[in-house]
C-alpha cells in the first residue's frame, strides 16, 4: 500500500519551493515597486516554518551550528566573488584611498563602538568579552547591501560611484572581520607578547595577506584561462556565464583547505578576475548569476528564520528591553557618526547627504552569523571557564537579535522613505481632474525633477524633450519630463 512519506527533506523541498514560487509571482512588485529585498520575506517565512513545528535539523545527524557555518560560507563566497566581478575594472587600485578609510579607521571605530554598546546593555560582560562579540557585527553585509546597489531605486537615487563604493566596502570588510575577532580572542586567551605574536603571524600574515595573494593569483589565472578558451571558441555560453559561480566554489573550497580567509580571497579573486572589465561587460545583461544569487539568499534567510533563538530573547537574566535598547543604539551609533566625522577624507563620498546615506546603510546579516560560527568554534578550543561559557551563551543572542533588527530596519527604511513622501501625490489624483496646468518641484534623494500636470489636450511639441519617467506612469494625467538642450528662442512647449 502506498504511504505518505512526511519526512524532513520532503517538507523542506515542498515549503521552500512553494515559497520561491509564490515570491517569484510577485517579485517585481515586492522588489521594484515596494523596494523590499528577498531577505525580509525569507526571514519571516523561515520563522513561520519553525513556529509551525516543521523544522527538524537533528534528523540530518549534525548540529545546526555546523550547517549554519558551511551554508554562510557558501553564500558569502558566491556573493563576494560576484561583488568583485561586478565592480569596474581595476577598482581596488583606483579607489584604494576610499576603501582604506572605510576598512581601517571607520571599521575600527565601528568595532569599538559596537563593543561599548554591548558592554553597557548586556550584564556580566567585561569589555574584552564585548569586543569579541562586537567584532562579529562590525562588517557590513554584502547580501543586504545588494538591495541598495541594485534595482530601480539604486539606479535612480544613488550615484553610481557611491553604489560601487558601498558594494566594494561590504565585500572587503567581510574578510577584514578576522583581525578584529581574533585580536579580541587572543586578548582573552593569551597575555603580553603572545597576543601580538599570534595576532600578527596567524591572523595578519596567514589569514589576511595570504588570502589576498591567493585570491589575486587564482583570479588572474582564471581570467587568462577563460579569455584563452573564449578566443579559441572552446567554451559555450552556459559555462561562460557560470564561470564566476564556479570560481567562487573553487576559492571557498581551496582556501578553506589550508585555513586562510576564504571570504577575503573570494572578493579579491572576483575583482582580479574582471581586472580588465572584459568578463563584466560580457555578462552585464545576463540574469543567470542574479537568479542563482537570489536563490541562495532566499534559502539562507529562510534558514536564519528557523534557527533564530526567539524564545531566549526574553529571560529573567537578560530581559527583552536590554536587547531592544542595544539594537537601537547599534543601528544609530555603530557606523553613522564615524562616517560623518571622516567622510571628507573619503574621496568617493562627496556630500553630507551621501555621508548620511553611507553611514546609515551598514547592514548586519550573513557575515555576522558566519563570524558567530567562527567565534563558537574557536571558543571550543579554549580552556572552558565560566567566562568562556557565558560568552558562548550570550553571543548568539546578541548577534542574532542584531541581525534581525538590521534586516527589519534596513529592509523597511527604503520603502518608508520612498512610499512615505509619495502619499500626498495620491491625493493629487482628484486635483488633476480640474484640468488646470501647474508645475511644481519636489526633491528626491539625489536630485529634483519637474512634475507637469496637464489638461487632456495639452501637447508637448519640442523634439528634444525626453520620454516620461516610468515611475510616474501610474498617475493619471501626470507626466514627468526632463527638458534638455531647450532653445527658448526658436521653440516653445505647450
Tab-separated table of C-alpha atoms in Angstrom:
chain	number	residue	atom	x	y	z
A	1	UNK	CA	0.000	0.000	0.000
A	2	UNK	CA	1.340	3.493	-0.823
A	3	UNK	CA	2.033	5.543	2.291
A	4	UNK	CA	2.719	9.209	2.913
A	5	UNK	CA	6.417	9.976	3.291
A	6	UNK	CA	6.235	13.041	5.521
A	7	UNK	CA	9.924	13.406	6.233
A	8	UNK	CA	12.172	16.371	6.788
A	9	UNK	CA	13.638	16.517	3.267
A	10	UNK	CA	10.245	16.352	1.557
A	11	UNK	CA	8.838	19.062	3.813
A	12	UNK	CA	11.782	21.395	3.219
A	13	UNK	CA	11.631	20.941	-0.567
A	14	UNK	CA	7.858	21.448	-0.583
A	15	UNK	CA	7.790	24.548	1.594
A	16	UNK	CA	10.928	26.204	0.241
A	17	UNK	CA	9.937	25.507	-3.362
A	18	UNK	CA	6.415	26.754	-2.718
A	19	UNK	CA	7.706	29.939	-1.122
A	20	UNK	CA	10.069	30.649	-4.032
A	21	UNK	CA	7.200	30.084	-6.486
A	22	UNK	CA	4.871	32.432	-4.607
A	23	UNK	CA	7.576	35.044	-4.111
A	24	UNK	CA	8.518	34.791	-7.776
A	25	UNK	CA	4.952	35.595	-8.817
A	26	UNK	CA	5.103	38.943	-7.001
A	27	UNK	CA	8.873	39.517	-7.009
A	28	UNK	CA	8.756	42.551	-9.310
A	29	UNK	CA	6.071	44.172	-7.184
A	30	UNK	CA	7.983	43.479	-3.956
A	31	UNK	CA	11.476	44.377	-5.127
A	32	UNK	CA	10.940	47.110	-7.721
A	33	UNK	CA	7.727	48.746	-6.515
A	34	UNK	CA	7.925	48.257	-2.736
A	35	UNK	CA	11.773	48.271	-2.631
A	36	UNK	CA	11.932	45.255	-0.311
A	37	UNK	CA	14.697	42.722	-0.906
A	38	UNK	CA	14.155	38.977	-0.618
A	39	UNK	CA	15.884	38.861	2.796
A	40	UNK	CA	12.962	40.140	4.888
A	41	UNK	CA	10.201	37.934	3.385
A	42	UNK	CA	12.507	34.906	3.564
A	43	UNK	CA	13.339	35.552	7.218
A	44	UNK	CA	9.642	35.857	8.066
A	45	UNK	CA	8.846	32.674	6.141
A	46	UNK	CA	11.558	30.752	7.986
A	47	UNK	CA	10.206	31.979	11.304
A	48	UNK	CA	6.725	30.728	10.387
A	49	UNK	CA	8.269	27.478	9.166
A	50	UNK	CA	9.884	26.951	12.569
A	51	UNK	CA	6.833	28.093	14.549
A	52	UNK	CA	4.680	25.516	12.786
A	53	UNK	CA	6.994	22.761	14.052
A	54	UNK	CA	8.057	21.657	10.567
A	55	UNK	CA	11.805	22.127	11.050
A	56	UNK	CA	13.843	19.220	12.458
A	57	UNK	CA	17.576	19.687	11.695
A	58	UNK	CA	18.613	16.941	14.122
A	59	UNK	CA	17.395	14.367	11.597
A	60	UNK	CA	20.394	15.180	9.413
A	61	UNK	CA	22.791	13.903	12.053
A	62	UNK	CA	24.700	17.143	12.516
A	63	UNK	CA	24.392	20.274	14.608
A	64	UNK	CA	22.547	23.369	13.487
A	65	UNK	CA	25.728	25.375	14.057
A	66	UNK	CA	27.709	23.223	11.606
A	67	UNK	CA	25.074	23.640	8.905
A	68	UNK	CA	24.903	27.388	9.514
A	69	UNK	CA	28.666	27.873	9.220
A	70	UNK	CA	29.074	25.980	5.957
A	71	UNK	CA	25.908	27.483	4.483
A	72	UNK	CA	27.025	31.030	5.291
A	73	UNK	CA	30.489	30.311	3.847
A	74	UNK	CA	28.933	29.191	0.588
A	75	UNK	CA	26.553	32.145	0.285
A	76	UNK	CA	29.197	34.695	1.234
A	77	UNK	CA	31.755	33.158	-1.107
A	78	UNK	CA	29.388	33.428	-4.065
A	79	UNK	CA	28.258	36.933	-3.095
A	80	UNK	CA	31.801	38.217	-2.668
A	81	UNK	CA	33.058	36.854	-5.973
A	82	UNK	CA	30.044	38.374	-7.730
A	83	UNK	CA	30.587	41.661	-5.870
A	84	UNK	CA	34.177	41.728	-7.082
A	85	UNK	CA	33.189	40.800	-10.629
A	86	UNK	CA	30.528	43.492	-10.873
A	87	UNK	CA	32.883	46.328	-9.935
A	88	UNK	CA	34.550	48.362	-12.703
A	89	UNK	CA	37.965	47.242	-13.916
A	90	UNK	CA	40.922	47.825	-11.575
A	91	UNK	CA	38.525	49.207	-8.970
A	92	UNK	CA	40.606	48.251	-5.932
A	93	UNK	CA	43.605	50.019	-7.448
A	94	UNK	CA	41.753	53.198	-8.361
A	95	UNK	CA	39.762	53.503	-5.121
A	96	UNK	CA	42.309	52.387	-2.563
A	97	UNK	CA	42.105	55.663	-0.641
A	98	UNK	CA	38.352	55.495	-0.077
A	99	UNK	CA	38.443	51.801	0.773
A	100	UNK	CA	41.405	52.242	3.140
A	101	UNK	CA	39.496	54.855	5.118
A	102	UNK	CA	36.407	52.659	5.364
A	103	UNK	CA	38.314	49.480	6.215
A	104	UNK	CA	40.730	50.915	8.769
A	105	UNK	CA	39.602	53.955	10.831
A	106	UNK	CA	35.849	53.652	10.129
A	107	UNK	CA	35.719	49.907	10.685
A	108	UNK	CA	37.862	50.135	13.828
A	109	UNK	CA	35.518	52.766	15.223
A	110	UNK	CA	32.544	50.549	14.396
A	111	UNK	CA	34.144	47.706	16.345
A	112	UNK	CA	34.953	49.799	19.430
A	113	UNK	CA	31.537	51.496	19.496
A	114	UNK	CA	29.634	48.225	18.995
A	115	UNK	CA	31.578	46.642	21.848
A	116	UNK	CA	30.865	49.609	24.129
A	117	UNK	CA	27.123	49.390	23.455
A	118	UNK	CA	27.107	45.633	24.111
A	119	UNK	CA	29.116	46.140	27.306
A	120	UNK	CA	26.627	48.738	28.575
A	121	UNK	CA	23.473	46.809	27.641
A	122	UNK	CA	24.305	43.170	28.418
A	123	UNK	CA	25.043	42.353	32.086
A	124	UNK	CA	28.047	40.382	33.388
A	125	UNK	CA	30.291	41.080	30.382
A	126	UNK	CA	33.661	42.781	30.642
A	127	UNK	CA	34.894	44.944	27.787
A	128	UNK	CA	37.104	42.246	26.247
A	129	UNK	CA	34.084	39.928	26.102
A	130	UNK	CA	32.134	42.714	24.415
A	131	UNK	CA	34.974	43.256	21.916
A	132	UNK	CA	34.771	39.564	20.946
A	133	UNK	CA	31.025	39.760	20.307
A	134	UNK	CA	31.230	43.218	18.737
A	135	UNK	CA	33.744	42.005	16.157
A	136	UNK	CA	31.091	39.697	14.693
A	137	UNK	CA	28.678	42.536	13.899
A	138	UNK	CA	31.331	45.010	12.709
A	139	UNK	CA	31.416	44.048	8.992
A	140	UNK	CA	28.638	45.316	6.754
A	141	UNK	CA	26.777	42.596	4.910
A	142	UNK	CA	27.215	42.133	1.130
A	143	UNK	CA	23.927	40.235	0.814
A	144	UNK	CA	21.788	43.020	2.281
A	145	UNK	CA	23.925	45.734	0.688
A	146	UNK	CA	22.996	44.316	-2.710
A	147	UNK	CA	19.465	45.638	-2.248
A	148	UNK	CA	20.974	49.143	-2.076
A	149	UNK	CA	23.205	48.948	-5.126
A	150	UNK	CA	20.879	47.097	-7.495
A	151	UNK	CA	17.420	47.734	-8.830
A	152	UNK	CA	15.411	50.760	-9.861
A	153	UNK	CA	15.725	52.640	-6.582
A	154	UNK	CA	19.525	52.449	-6.592
A	155	UNK	CA	19.855	53.438	-10.249
A	156	UNK	CA	17.506	56.375	-9.792
A	157	UNK	CA	18.561	57.708	-6.407
A	158	UNK	CA	22.179	56.712	-5.715
A	159	UNK	CA	25.126	57.886	-7.769
A	160	UNK	CA	26.993	55.021	-9.422
A	161	UNK	CA	30.372	55.805	-7.783
A	162	UNK	CA	28.714	55.636	-4.365
A	163	UNK	CA	26.957	52.370	-5.246
A	164	UNK	CA	30.257	50.853	-6.269
A	165	UNK	CA	31.913	52.037	-3.059
A	166	UNK	CA	29.189	50.508	-0.867
A	167	UNK	CA	29.445	47.224	-2.749
A	168	UNK	CA	33.242	47.149	-2.563
A	169	UNK	CA	33.317	48.003	1.128
A	170	UNK	CA	30.746	45.352	2.062
A	171	UNK	CA	32.782	42.797	0.128
A	172	UNK	CA	36.166	43.703	1.548
A	173	UNK	CA	35.216	44.269	5.173
A	174	UNK	CA	33.615	40.836	5.478
A	175	UNK	CA	37.104	39.432	5.053
A	176	UNK	CA	38.609	42.099	7.309
A	177	UNK	CA	36.490	40.905	10.225
A	178	UNK	CA	39.087	38.262	11.095
A	179	UNK	CA	41.727	40.644	12.556
A	180	UNK	CA	39.203	42.255	14.906
A	181	UNK	CA	37.699	38.971	16.070
A	182	UNK	CA	40.982	37.155	16.674
A	183	UNK	CA	42.684	40.106	18.339
A	184	UNK	CA	39.912	40.085	20.950
A	185	UNK	CA	40.027	36.273	21.246
A	186	UNK	CA	43.800	36.319	21.778
A	187	UNK	CA	43.336	39.016	24.430
A	188	UNK	CA	41.001	36.599	26.222
A	189	UNK	CA	43.308	33.580	25.864
A	190	UNK	CA	46.864	34.965	25.993
A	191	UNK	CA	48.757	37.714	27.716
A	192	UNK	CA	51.631	40.067	26.914
A	193	UNK	CA	53.767	39.424	23.851
A	194	UNK	CA	51.879	36.232	22.963
A	195	UNK	CA	48.890	38.335	21.889
A	196	UNK	CA	50.919	40.359	19.372
A	197	UNK	CA	52.821	37.293	18.120
A	198	UNK	CA	49.754	35.165	17.480
A	199	UNK	CA	47.765	38.041	16.009
A	200	UNK	CA	50.487	39.148	13.587
A	201	UNK	CA	51.602	35.689	12.481
A	202	UNK	CA	48.367	33.708	12.495
A	203	UNK	CA	45.873	36.427	11.586
A	204	UNK	CA	47.538	39.294	9.707
A	205	UNK	CA	50.047	37.229	7.724
A	206	UNK	CA	48.312	33.874	7.324
A	207	UNK	CA	44.662	34.942	7.260
A	208	UNK	CA	44.747	38.364	5.592
A	209	UNK	CA	47.907	38.730	3.481
A	210	UNK	CA	47.948	35.124	2.277
A	211	UNK	CA	44.253	35.247	1.342
A	212	UNK	CA	44.783	38.454	-0.675
A	213	UNK	CA	47.723	36.940	-2.554
A	214	UNK	CA	45.928	33.636	-3.124
A	215	UNK	CA	42.722	35.318	-4.335
A	216	UNK	CA	44.674	37.556	-6.716
A	217	UNK	CA	46.637	34.633	-8.178
A	218	UNK	CA	43.582	32.416	-8.665
A	219	UNK	CA	41.559	35.291	-10.123
A	220	UNK	CA	44.317	36.214	-12.587
A	221	UNK	CA	44.853	32.618	-13.744
A	222	UNK	CA	41.082	32.137	-14.137
A	223	UNK	CA	40.819	35.351	-16.168
A	224	UNK	CA	43.619	34.326	-18.544
A	225	UNK	CA	42.307	30.779	-18.898
A	226	UNK	CA	38.762	31.882	-19.704
A	227	UNK	CA	39.939	34.538	-22.142
A	228	UNK	CA	42.060	31.980	-23.988
A	229	UNK	CA	39.187	29.468	-24.101
A	230	UNK	CA	36.795	32.129	-25.385
A	231	UNK	CA	39.181	33.263	-28.115
A	232	UNK	CA	39.666	29.666	-29.274
A	233	UNK	CA	35.900	29.071	-29.166
A	234	UNK	CA	36.335	26.276	-26.604
A	235	UNK	CA	33.697	27.397	-24.064
A	236	UNK	CA	29.938	27.503	-24.590
A	237	UNK	CA	27.697	30.336	-23.427
A	238	UNK	CA	26.258	28.484	-20.418
A	239	UNK	CA	29.669	27.576	-18.993
A	240	UNK	CA	30.927	31.097	-19.675
A	241	UNK	CA	28.155	32.688	-17.635
A	242	UNK	CA	28.553	30.195	-14.772
A	243	UNK	CA	32.326	30.632	-14.605
A	244	UNK	CA	32.219	33.197	-11.783
A	245	UNK	CA	29.930	30.945	-9.730
A	246	UNK	CA	32.319	28.009	-10.190
A	247	UNK	CA	35.258	30.269	-9.317
A	248	UNK	CA	33.554	31.123	-6.022
A	249	UNK	CA	33.108	27.457	-5.141
A	250	UNK	CA	36.748	26.726	-6.009
A	251	UNK	CA	38.153	29.568	-3.891
A	252	UNK	CA	35.925	28.771	-0.913
A	253	UNK	CA	36.982	25.125	-1.023
A	254	UNK	CA	40.706	25.560	-1.603
A	255	UNK	CA	41.153	28.484	0.789
A	256	UNK	CA	39.242	26.502	3.395
A	257	UNK	CA	41.548	23.509	2.873
A	258	UNK	CA	44.628	25.380	4.079
A	259	UNK	CA	42.752	27.534	6.584
A	260	UNK	CA	43.151	31.062	5.248
A	261	UNK	CA	40.466	33.758	4.974
A	262	UNK	CA	38.272	32.399	2.182
A	263	UNK	CA	35.936	35.422	2.237
A	264	UNK	CA	38.649	37.973	1.508
A	265	UNK	CA	40.167	35.632	-1.078
A	266	UNK	CA	36.800	35.402	-2.851
A	267	UNK	CA	36.373	39.165	-3.062
A	268	UNK	CA	39.921	39.820	-4.270
A	269	UNK	CA	39.707	36.897	-6.699
A	270	UNK	CA	36.458	38.205	-8.163
A	271	UNK	CA	37.840	41.703	-8.703
A	272	UNK	CA	41.110	40.496	-10.252
A	273	UNK	CA	39.133	38.108	-12.453
A	274	UNK	CA	37.465	41.114	-14.092
A	275	UNK	CA	40.509	43.410	-13.770
A	276	UNK	CA	40.287	44.473	-17.407
A	277	UNK	CA	36.485	44.710	-17.313
A	278	UNK	CA	36.104	42.095	-20.040
A	279	UNK	CA	34.008	39.496	-18.208
A	280	UNK	CA	31.804	42.102	-16.509
A	281	UNK	CA	30.922	43.738	-19.826
A	282	UNK	CA	30.277	40.375	-21.484
A	283	UNK	CA	27.831	39.253	-18.755
A	284	UNK	CA	26.376	42.644	-17.820
A	285	UNK	CA	22.901	41.901	-19.172
A	286	UNK	CA	22.759	38.209	-18.256
A	287	UNK	CA	20.339	37.344	-15.449
A	288	UNK	CA	21.552	33.839	-14.599
A	289	UNK	CA	24.078	34.988	-11.996
A	290	UNK	CA	21.472	37.209	-10.333
A	291	UNK	CA	18.979	34.345	-10.320
A	292	UNK	CA	21.420	31.969	-8.611
A	293	UNK	CA	22.327	34.726	-6.199
A	294	UNK	CA	18.684	35.347	-5.278
A	295	UNK	CA	18.005	31.642	-4.798
A	296	UNK	CA	20.895	31.332	-2.358
A	297	UNK	CA	19.755	34.437	-0.476
A	298	UNK	CA	16.202	33.135	-0.131
A	299	UNK	CA	17.427	29.799	1.180
A	300	UNK	CA	19.905	31.469	3.535
A	301	UNK	CA	17.473	33.858	5.210
A	302	UNK	CA	14.791	31.185	5.366
A	303	UNK	CA	17.301	29.088	7.285
A	304	UNK	CA	18.045	32.023	9.585
A	305	UNK	CA	14.341	32.308	10.363
A	306	UNK	CA	14.363	28.708	11.560
A	307	UNK	CA	17.459	28.954	13.779
A	308	UNK	CA	16.978	32.357	15.435
A	309	UNK	CA	16.577	31.655	19.202
A	310	UNK	CA	13.350	33.610	19.546
A	311	UNK	CA	12.353	32.107	22.901
A	312	UNK	CA	15.644	33.118	24.556
A	313	UNK	CA	15.393	36.827	23.855
A	314	UNK	CA	13.358	37.476	26.988
A	315	UNK	CA	14.676	35.826	30.142
A	316	UNK	CA	14.913	36.885	33.746
A	317	UNK	CA	18.681	37.253	33.415
A	318	UNK	CA	18.544	39.397	30.241
A	319	UNK	CA	15.089	40.935	29.656
A	320	UNK	CA	13.939	41.880	26.187
A	321	UNK	CA	14.238	45.614	26.778
A	322	UNK	CA	18.015	45.292	27.027
A	323	UNK	CA	18.183	43.691	23.573
A	324	UNK	CA	15.911	46.358	22.104
A	325	UNK	CA	17.964	49.197	23.599
A	326	UNK	CA	21.159	47.540	22.392
A	327	UNK	CA	19.862	47.056	18.837
A	328	UNK	CA	18.607	50.642	18.542
A	329	UNK	CA	21.899	52.023	19.829
A	330	UNK	CA	23.925	49.825	17.471
A	331	UNK	CA	21.866	50.861	14.450
A	332	UNK	CA	22.190	54.528	15.379
A	333	UNK	CA	25.789	54.830	16.604
A	334	UNK	CA	27.767	51.851	15.298
A	335	UNK	CA	28.585	53.415	11.923
A	336	UNK	CA	26.864	56.714	11.196
A	337	UNK	CA	28.895	59.045	13.477
A	338	UNK	CA	32.210	57.615	12.227
A	339	UNK	CA	31.305	58.165	8.569
A	340	UNK	CA	30.021	61.693	9.247
A	341	UNK	CA	33.253	62.627	11.015
A	342	UNK	CA	35.579	61.122	8.395
A	343	UNK	CA	33.688	61.473	5.115
A	344	UNK	CA	35.734	64.462	3.900
A	345	UNK	CA	38.758	62.162	3.837
A	346	UNK	CA	36.863	59.624	1.693
A	347	UNK	CA	37.062	60.873	-1.923
A	348	UNK	CA	34.042	58.944	-3.205
A	349	UNK	CA	31.690	60.399	-0.569
A	350	UNK	CA	31.271	63.918	-1.894
A	351	UNK	CA	28.381	65.433	0.070
A	352	UNK	CA	26.959	65.396	3.574
A	353	UNK	CA	23.824	63.687	2.264
A	354	UNK	CA	25.882	60.883	0.758
A	355	UNK	CA	27.718	60.555	4.069
A	356	UNK	CA	24.417	60.139	5.923
A	357	UNK	CA	23.266	57.528	3.443
A	358	UNK	CA	26.541	55.590	3.581
A	359	UNK	CA	26.677	55.801	7.356
A	360	UNK	CA	23.136	54.620	7.944
A	361	UNK	CA	23.075	51.750	5.462
A	362	UNK	CA	25.650	49.433	7.011
A	363	UNK	CA	23.507	46.307	7.450
A	364	UNK	CA	24.252	43.332	9.708
A	365	UNK	CA	23.461	39.998	8.100
A	366	UNK	CA	25.037	36.795	6.822
A	367	UNK	CA	28.583	37.867	7.672
A	368	UNK	CA	27.688	38.350	11.342
A	369	UNK	CA	26.243	34.839	11.575
A	370	UNK	CA	29.336	33.403	9.860
A	371	UNK	CA	31.626	35.104	12.361
A	372	UNK	CA	29.425	33.845	15.182
A	373	UNK	CA	30.103	30.314	13.934
A	374	UNK	CA	33.852	31.026	13.822
A	375	UNK	CA	33.665	32.501	17.324
A	376	UNK	CA	31.880	29.488	18.819
A	377	UNK	CA	34.222	27.040	17.092
A	378	UNK	CA	37.299	28.890	18.361
A	379	UNK	CA	35.962	29.175	21.922
A	380	UNK	CA	35.522	25.398	21.873
A	381	UNK	CA	39.326	25.083	21.756
A	382	UNK	CA	39.847	27.365	24.773
A	383	UNK	CA	40.045	26.240	28.366
A	384	UNK	CA	36.444	26.090	29.500
A	385	UNK	CA	35.830	28.657	32.230
A	386	UNK	CA	32.700	30.422	33.444
A	387	UNK	CA	33.676	33.459	31.379
A	388	UNK	CA	34.020	31.398	28.181
A	389	UNK	CA	30.749	29.592	28.871
A	390	UNK	CA	28.931	32.886	29.371
A	391	UNK	CA	30.270	34.300	26.096
A	392	UNK	CA	29.106	31.125	24.317
A	393	UNK	CA	25.667	31.638	25.834
A	394	UNK	CA	25.264	35.377	25.225
A	395	UNK	CA	26.979	35.806	21.826
A	396	UNK	CA	24.297	34.002	19.755
A	397	UNK	CA	21.545	36.072	21.400
A	398	UNK	CA	23.275	39.409	20.800
A	399	UNK	CA	24.305	38.642	17.225
A	400	UNK	CA	21.027	37.079	16.084
A	401	UNK	CA	18.996	39.905	17.627
A	402	UNK	CA	21.248	42.481	15.926
A	403	UNK	CA	20.854	40.666	12.600
A	404	UNK	CA	17.055	40.512	12.845
A	405	UNK	CA	16.892	44.186	13.848
A	406	UNK	CA	19.084	45.190	10.919
A	407	UNK	CA	17.047	43.161	8.416
A	408	UNK	CA	13.873	44.848	9.662
A	409	UNK	CA	15.325	48.360	9.863
A	410	UNK	CA	17.278	48.374	6.599
A	411	UNK	CA	14.672	46.276	4.820
A	412	UNK	CA	11.840	48.670	5.603
A	413	UNK	CA	13.648	52.025	5.648
A	414	UNK	CA	13.834	52.395	1.860
A	415	UNK	CA	10.116	51.622	1.365
A	416	UNK	CA	9.317	54.091	4.139
A	417	UNK	CA	11.464	56.815	2.596
A	418	UNK	CA	10.123	56.258	-0.917
A	419	UNK	CA	6.459	55.443	-0.315
A	420	UNK	CA	6.037	57.859	2.590
A	421	UNK	CA	6.717	61.077	0.660
A	422	UNK	CA	4.597	59.824	-2.250
A	423	UNK	CA	1.432	59.668	-0.168
A	424	UNK	CA	0.484	63.314	-0.868
A	425	UNK	CA	0.748	62.593	-4.587
A	426	UNK	CA	-2.059	60.084	-4.250
A	427	UNK	CA	-4.315	62.851	-3.025
A	428	UNK	CA	-3.421	64.907	-6.088
A	429	UNK	CA	-5.253	62.464	-8.359
A	430	UNK	CA	-8.521	64.209	-7.692
A	431	UNK	CA	-6.979	67.617	-8.316
A	432	UNK	CA	-5.833	66.641	-11.817
A	433	UNK	CA	-9.461	66.367	-12.884
A	434	UNK	CA	-9.824	70.133	-12.505
A	435	UNK	CA	-7.978	70.458	-15.831
A	436	UNK	CA	-5.611	73.173	-14.679
A	437	UNK	CA	-1.950	73.274	-15.627
A	438	UNK	CA	0.639	73.710	-12.928
A	439	UNK	CA	4.287	72.957	-12.337
A	440	UNK	CA	5.878	72.100	-9.030
A	441	UNK	CA	9.259	70.949	-7.832
A	442	UNK	CA	9.827	68.163	-5.371
A	443	UNK	CA	13.048	66.598	-4.044
A	444	UNK	CA	14.244	63.016	-4.246
A	445	UNK	CA	17.330	61.587	-2.588
A	446	UNK	CA	19.799	62.945	-5.058
A	447	UNK	CA	18.090	65.324	-7.498
A	448	UNK	CA	14.983	67.334	-8.257
A	449	UNK	CA	12.603	66.526	-11.051
A	450	UNK	CA	9.767	68.535	-12.633
A	451	UNK	CA	6.210	67.269	-12.456
A	452	UNK	CA	3.854	68.639	-15.123
A	453	UNK	CA	0.116	68.282	-14.593
A	454	UNK	CA	-1.695	68.866	-17.841
A	455	UNK	CA	-5.090	69.059	-19.376
A	456	UNK	CA	-6.141	66.226	-21.703
A	457	UNK	CA	-5.495	68.384	-24.783
A	458	UNK	CA	-2.002	69.523	-23.740
A	459	UNK	CA	0.693	68.583	-26.277
A	460	UNK	CA	4.455	68.821	-25.970
A	461	UNK	CA	5.998	69.755	-29.306
A	462	UNK	CA	9.675	70.244	-28.518
A	463	UNK	CA	11.514	67.406	-30.172
A	464	UNK	CA	14.369	67.443	-27.656
A	465	UNK	CA	12.123	66.501	-24.699
A	466	UNK	CA	12.992	63.021	-23.463
A	467	UNK	CA	10.412	60.377	-22.625
A	468	UNK	CA	8.487	60.382	-19.371
A	469	UNK	CA	9.866	58.512	-16.396
A	470	UNK	CA	8.297	55.080	-15.816
A	471	UNK	CA	7.681	55.704	-12.165
A	472	UNK	CA	5.136	58.440	-12.905
A	473	UNK	CA	3.088	56.427	-15.369
A	474	UNK	CA	0.812	55.238	-12.604
A	475	UNK	CA	-0.506	58.759	-12.080
A	476	UNK	CA	-3.322	59.670	-14.435
A	477	UNK	CA	-2.773	62.859	-16.464
A	478	UNK	CA	0.657	63.371	-14.880
A	479	UNK	CA	3.874	63.052	-16.853
A	480	UNK	CA	7.387	63.656	-15.574
A	481	UNK	CA	9.750	65.040	-18.189
A	482	UNK	CA	13.285	66.279	-18.311
A	483	UNK	CA	13.890	69.065	-20.811
A	484	UNK	CA	17.366	69.150	-22.296
A	485	UNK	CA	19.001	71.488	-24.770
A	486	UNK	CA	15.930	73.693	-24.890
A	487	UNK	CA	16.369	76.550	-27.380
A	488	UNK	CA	13.889	79.033	-25.985
A	489	UNK	CA	14.464	81.494	-28.851
A	490	UNK	CA	13.239	79.139	-31.587
A	491	UNK	CA	10.972	76.624	-29.884
A	492	UNK	CA	8.152	76.568	-27.337
A	493	UNK	CA	6.197	73.977	-25.398
A	494	UNK	CA	2.509	73.839	-24.878
